[in-house]
Amino acid sequence: MLDNVGYTSWLQLQGRTCVVTGAASGIGRSIAQELVQQGARVAVMDKNVTLLEQTVSDLRAHGGQVLAVPCDITDEAQLNTAAKQIVREMGAVQTLINNAGVLRPGSLDQLTLQDWNLVLSVDLTGYWLTTKVFGEQLRSHREQGGASIVHVASIAGHFPQSHSGAYSPAKAGVCLLSRQLALEWGKDGVRSNVVCPGMIRTPLTAGFYAQPGVEQARSTATASGRVGEPEDIAHTVAFLASPRAGYVNAAEIMVDGGMSSKLMDMVPRPGFQ
């Protein structure tokens, strides 16, 4: 995937310092790979040090300029330390990808307060806190074409997902957080946008597809007739992060293979099938 490192990119991300949270695996790892392929300098952040080091090793093996930054995005002190390290070693951050997330399943009447608070602290508060800590670096590019923030939310932020605890409320909060950031920081040259993935095949969901019939059922639920892959999200994120999306601000893009447009086809209509 990284064979074209160094080529002249239409996206104009070469030499930009980018941060990707939750980058040790899944969607975050794929986003980091895409940014490296586009010639960006990428700081990858994650709590899982072992997976983080593996990711960095793989990216560097293909010539990527990559920095491993172990960090818990719910800890402001760790974030401040990370921000200082990144600006010292890679330069001021021009692109922030908020991607780290957790899910604790459970119905709302059975969910523990601990699990509710954990999901909100990572999936919503962590996004705000990370943005706040890197805010000065992002705004410093006002006269150099501006900066960009891309938040990875979820289709679940628009359509409630039962038995998933605080996940849907947290992702819905991310969507409005992004719009508020766009309003407050737009004058400083900082764009803020959201990507809402649908069903994406990641290490966390791999077990689902091992079950008979699940792949076909999930594919049928989309207009595109297939389950998404992490690179489907990474390509969209890279565009929003780039100068090519310079007038895209406060937007939310569904990357779900058209699943969110299938609602009316779920309603029985005799004679129309």
Coordinates of N, CA, C and O in Angstrom, one line a residue, residues 51-124:
L51 N 1.2 -2.7 19.8 CA 0.6 -2.6 18.5 C 1.1 -1.3 17.8 O 1.4 -1.2 16.6
L52 N 1.3 -0.2 18.6 CA 1.8 1.0 18.1 C 3.2 0.9 17.5 O 3.5 1.4 16.4
E53 N 4.0 0.2 18.2 CA 5.4 0.0 17.7 C 5.4 -0.9 16.4 O 6.2 -0.6 15.5
Q54 N 4.5 -1.9 16.4 CA 4.4 -2.7 15.1 C 4.0 -1.8 14.0 O 4.5 -1.9 12.9
T55 N 3.0 -0.9 14.2 CA 2.5 -0.1 13.1 C 3.6 0.9 12.6 O 3.9 1.0 11.4
V56 N 4.4 1.5 13.6 CA 5.4 2.4 13.2 C 6.5 1.7 12.5 O 7.1 2.2 11.5
S57 N 6.9 0.5 12.9 CA 7.9 -0.3 12.2 C 7.5 -0.6 10.8 O 8.3 -0.5 9.9
D58 N 6.3 -1.0 10.6 CA 5.8 -1.3 9.2 C 5.8 0.0 8.3 O 6.2 -0.1 7.2
L59 N 5.4 1.1 8.9 CA 5.4 2.3 8.1 C 6.8 2.8 7.8 O 7.0 3.3 6.6
R60 N 7.7 2.7 8.7 CA 9.1 3.1 8.5 C 9.8 2.2 7.5 O 10.6 2.7 6.7
A61 N 9.4 1.0 7.5 CA 10.0 0.0 6.5 C 9.7 0.4 5.1 O 10.4 0.0 4.2
H62 N 8.6 1.2 4.9 CA 8.3 1.6 3.5 C 8.7 3.1 3.3 O 8.2 3.7 2.4
G63 N 9.6 3.6 4.2 CA 10.1 4.9 4.0 C 9.3 6.1 4.6 O 9.6 7.2 4.3
G64 N 8.3 5.7 5.4 CA 7.5 6.8 6.0 C 8.2 7.6 7.1 O 9.0 7.0 7.8
Q65 N 7.9 8.9 7.2 CA 8.4 9.7 8.3 C 7.3 9.6 9.4 O 6.3 10.2 9.4
V66 N 7.6 8.7 10.4 CA 6.6 8.4 11.4 C 7.2 8.5 12.8 O 8.4 8.1 13.0
L67 N 6.4 9.0 13.7 CA 6.8 9.1 15.1 C 5.8 8.4 16.0 O 4.6 8.6 15.9
A68 N 6.2 7.4 16.8 CA 5.3 6.7 17.8 C 5.2 7.6 19.0 O 6.2 7.9 19.6
V69 N 3.9 7.8 19.4 CA 3.7 8.6 20.6 C 2.6 7.9 21.5 O 1.4 8.0 21.3
P70 N 3.1 7.0 22.4 CA 2.1 6.4 23.3 C 1.4 7.5 24.1 O 2.0 8.3 24.7
C71 N 0.1 7.4 24.2 CA -0.7 8.4 24.8 C -2.1 8.0 25.1 O -2.7 7.3 24.2
D72 N -2.6 8.3 26.3 CA -4.0 8.1 26.6 C -4.7 9.5 26.4 O -4.4 10.5 27.1
I73 N -5.6 9.6 25.4 CA -6.2 10.9 25.1 C -7.2 11.4 26.1 O -7.7 12.5 26.0
T74 N -7.5 10.6 27.2 CA -8.3 11.1 28.3 C -7.5 11.8 29.3 O -8.0 12.3 30.3
D75 N -6.1 11.8 29.2 CA -5.2 12.3 30.2 C -4.6 13.6 29.6 O -3.7 13.5 28.7
E76 N -4.9 14.7 30.1 CA -4.5 16.0 29.6 C -3.0 16.2 29.7 O -2.3 16.7 28.9
A77 N -2.4 15.7 30.8 CA -1.0 15.8 31.0 C -0.2 15.0 30.0 O 0.8 15.4 29.4
Q78 N -0.7 13.8 29.7 CA -0.1 13.0 28.6 C -0.2 13.6 27.2 O 0.8 13.6 26.4
L79 N -1.3 14.2 27.0 CA -1.5 14.9 25.7 C -0.6 16.1 25.6 O 0.0 16.4 24.5
N80 N -0.4 16.9 26.7 CA 0.5 18.0 26.6 C 1.9 17.6 26.4 O 2.7 18.2 25.6
T81 N 2.3 16.5 27.0 CA 3.7 15.9 26.7 C 3.8 15.5 25.3 O 4.8 15.8 24.6
A82 N 2.8 14.9 24.8 CA 2.8 14.4 23.4 C 2.9 15.6 22.4 O 3.7 15.5 21.4
A83 N 2.1 16.6 22.7 CA 2.1 17.8 21.8 C 3.5 18.4 21.7 O 4.0 18.8 20.7
K84 N 4.2 18.5 22.9 CA 5.5 19.1 22.9 C 6.5 18.3 22.2 O 7.4 18.8 21.5
Q85 N 6.4 16.9 22.3 CA 7.3 16.0 21.6 C 7.1 16.2 20.1 O 8.1 16.2 19.3
I86 N 5.9 16.2 19.7 CA 5.6 16.2 18.2 C 6.1 17.5 17.6 O 6.7 17.5 16.5
V87 N 5.8 18.6 18.2 CA 6.3 19.9 17.6 C 7.8 20.0 17.6 O 8.4 20.6 16.7
R88 N 8.4 19.4 18.6 CA 9.9 19.4 18.7 C 10.5 18.5 17.6 O 11.5 18.9 17.0
E89 N 9.9 17.4 17.3 CA 10.5 16.4 16.4 C 10.0 16.5 15.0 O 10.7 16.0 14.1
M90 N 8.8 17.0 14.8 CA 8.2 17.0 13.5 C 7.7 18.3 13.0 O 7.3 18.5 11.8
G91 N 7.6 19.3 13.9 CA 7.1 20.6 13.5 C 5.6 20.7 14.0 O 5.0 19.8 14.4
A92 N 5.1 21.9 13.8 CA 3.7 22.2 14.3 C 2.7 21.4 13.5 O 2.7 21.3 12.3
V93 N 1.8 20.8 14.2 CA 0.8 20.0 13.6 C -0.2 20.8 12.8 O -0.7 21.8 13.2
Q94 N -0.4 20.3 11.5 CA -1.3 21.0 10.6 C -2.6 20.2 10.3 O -3.6 20.7 9.8
T95 N -2.5 18.9 10.7 CA -3.7 18.1 10.5 C -3.9 17.2 11.7 O -2.9 16.5 12.1
L96 N -5.0 17.2 12.3 CA -5.4 16.3 13.4 C -6.5 15.4 13.0 O -7.6 15.8 12.6
I97 N -6.3 14.1 13.2 CA -7.3 13.1 12.9 C -7.7 12.5 14.3 O -6.9 11.7 14.9
N98 N -8.9 12.8 14.8 CA -9.4 12.2 16.0 C -10.1 10.9 15.6 O -11.2 10.9 15.0
N99 N -9.5 9.8 16.1 CA -10.0 8.5 15.7 C -10.2 7.5 16.8 O -11.0 6.6 16.7
A100 N -9.4 7.7 17.9 CA -9.4 6.7 19.0 C -10.8 6.5 19.5 O -11.6 7.5 19.6
G101 N -11.2 5.3 19.9 CA -12.5 5.0 20.4 C -12.6 3.7 21.1 O -11.8 2.8 20.9
V102 N -13.6 3.6 21.9 CA -13.9 2.3 22.6 C -15.4 2.1 22.6 O -16.2 3.1 22.4
L103 N -15.9 0.9 22.8 CA -17.3 0.6 22.9 C -17.5 -0.4 24.1 O -16.7 -1.4 24.2
R104 N -18.4 -0.1 24.9 CA -18.8 -1.0 26.0 C -20.3 -1.4 25.8 O -21.2 -0.5 26.0
P105 N -20.6 -2.6 25.3 CA -22.0 -2.9 25.0 C -22.8 -3.0 26.3 O -22.4 -3.3 27.4
G106 N -24.1 -2.9 26.0 CA -25.1 -3.0 27.1 C -26.3 -2.1 26.9 O -26.2 -1.1 26.2
S107 N -27.5 -2.6 27.3 CA -28.7 -1.8 27.2 C -28.6 -0.6 28.2 O -27.9 -0.7 29.3
L108 N -29.3 0.4 28.0 CA -29.2 1.6 28.8 C -29.7 1.4 30.2 O -29.2 2.0 31.2
D109 N -30.6 0.4 30.4 CA -31.1 0.2 31.8 C -30.2 -0.7 32.6 O -30.3 -0.8 33.8
Q110 N -29.2 -1.4 31.9 CA -28.3 -2.3 32.5 C -26.9 -1.8 32.6 O -26.0 -2.3 33.3
L111 N -26.6 -0.8 31.8 CA -25.2 -0.2 31.6 C -24.8 0.4 33.0 O -25.5 1.0 33.7
T112 N -23.5 0.1 33.3 CA -23.0 0.7 34.5 C -22.5 2.1 34.3 O -22.2 2.5 33.1
L113 N -22.5 2.9 35.3 CA -22.1 4.3 35.2 C -20.6 4.3 34.8 O -20.2 5.2 34.0
Q114 N -19.8 3.4 35.2 CA -18.4 3.3 34.9 C -18.2 3.1 33.4 O -17.4 3.8 32.8
D115 N -19.0 2.2 32.8 CA -18.9 2.0 31.3 C -19.4 3.2 30.5 O -18.8 3.6 29.5
W116 N -20.5 3.8 31.0 CA -21.0 5.0 30.3 C -19.9 6.1 30.3 O -19.7 6.7 29.3
N117 N -19.4 6.4 31.5 CA -18.3 7.4 31.6 C -17.1 7.1 30.8 O -16.5 8.0 30.2
L118 N -16.7 5.8 30.7 CA -15.5 5.5 30.0 C -15.7 5.8 28.5 O -14.8 6.4 27.9
V119 N -16.8 5.4 27.9 CA -17.0 5.6 26.5 C -17.1 7.1 26.2 O -16.5 7.6 25.2
L120 N -17.8 7.9 27.0 CA -17.8 9.3 26.8 C -16.5 10.0 26.9 O -16.1 10.9 26.2
S121 N -15.7 9.5 27.9 CA -14.4 10.1 28.1 C -13.4 9.9 27.0 O -12.6 10.8 26.7
V122 N -13.5 8.8 26.3 CA -12.7 8.5 25.1 C -13.3 9.0 23.8 O -12.7 9.8 23.1
D123 N -14.5 8.7 23.6 CA -15.1 8.9 22.3 C -15.6 10.3 22.1 O -15.9 10.7 20.9
L124 N -15.8 11.1 23.1 CA -16.3 12.5 23.0 C -15.3 13.4 23.7 O -14.7 14.3 23.1

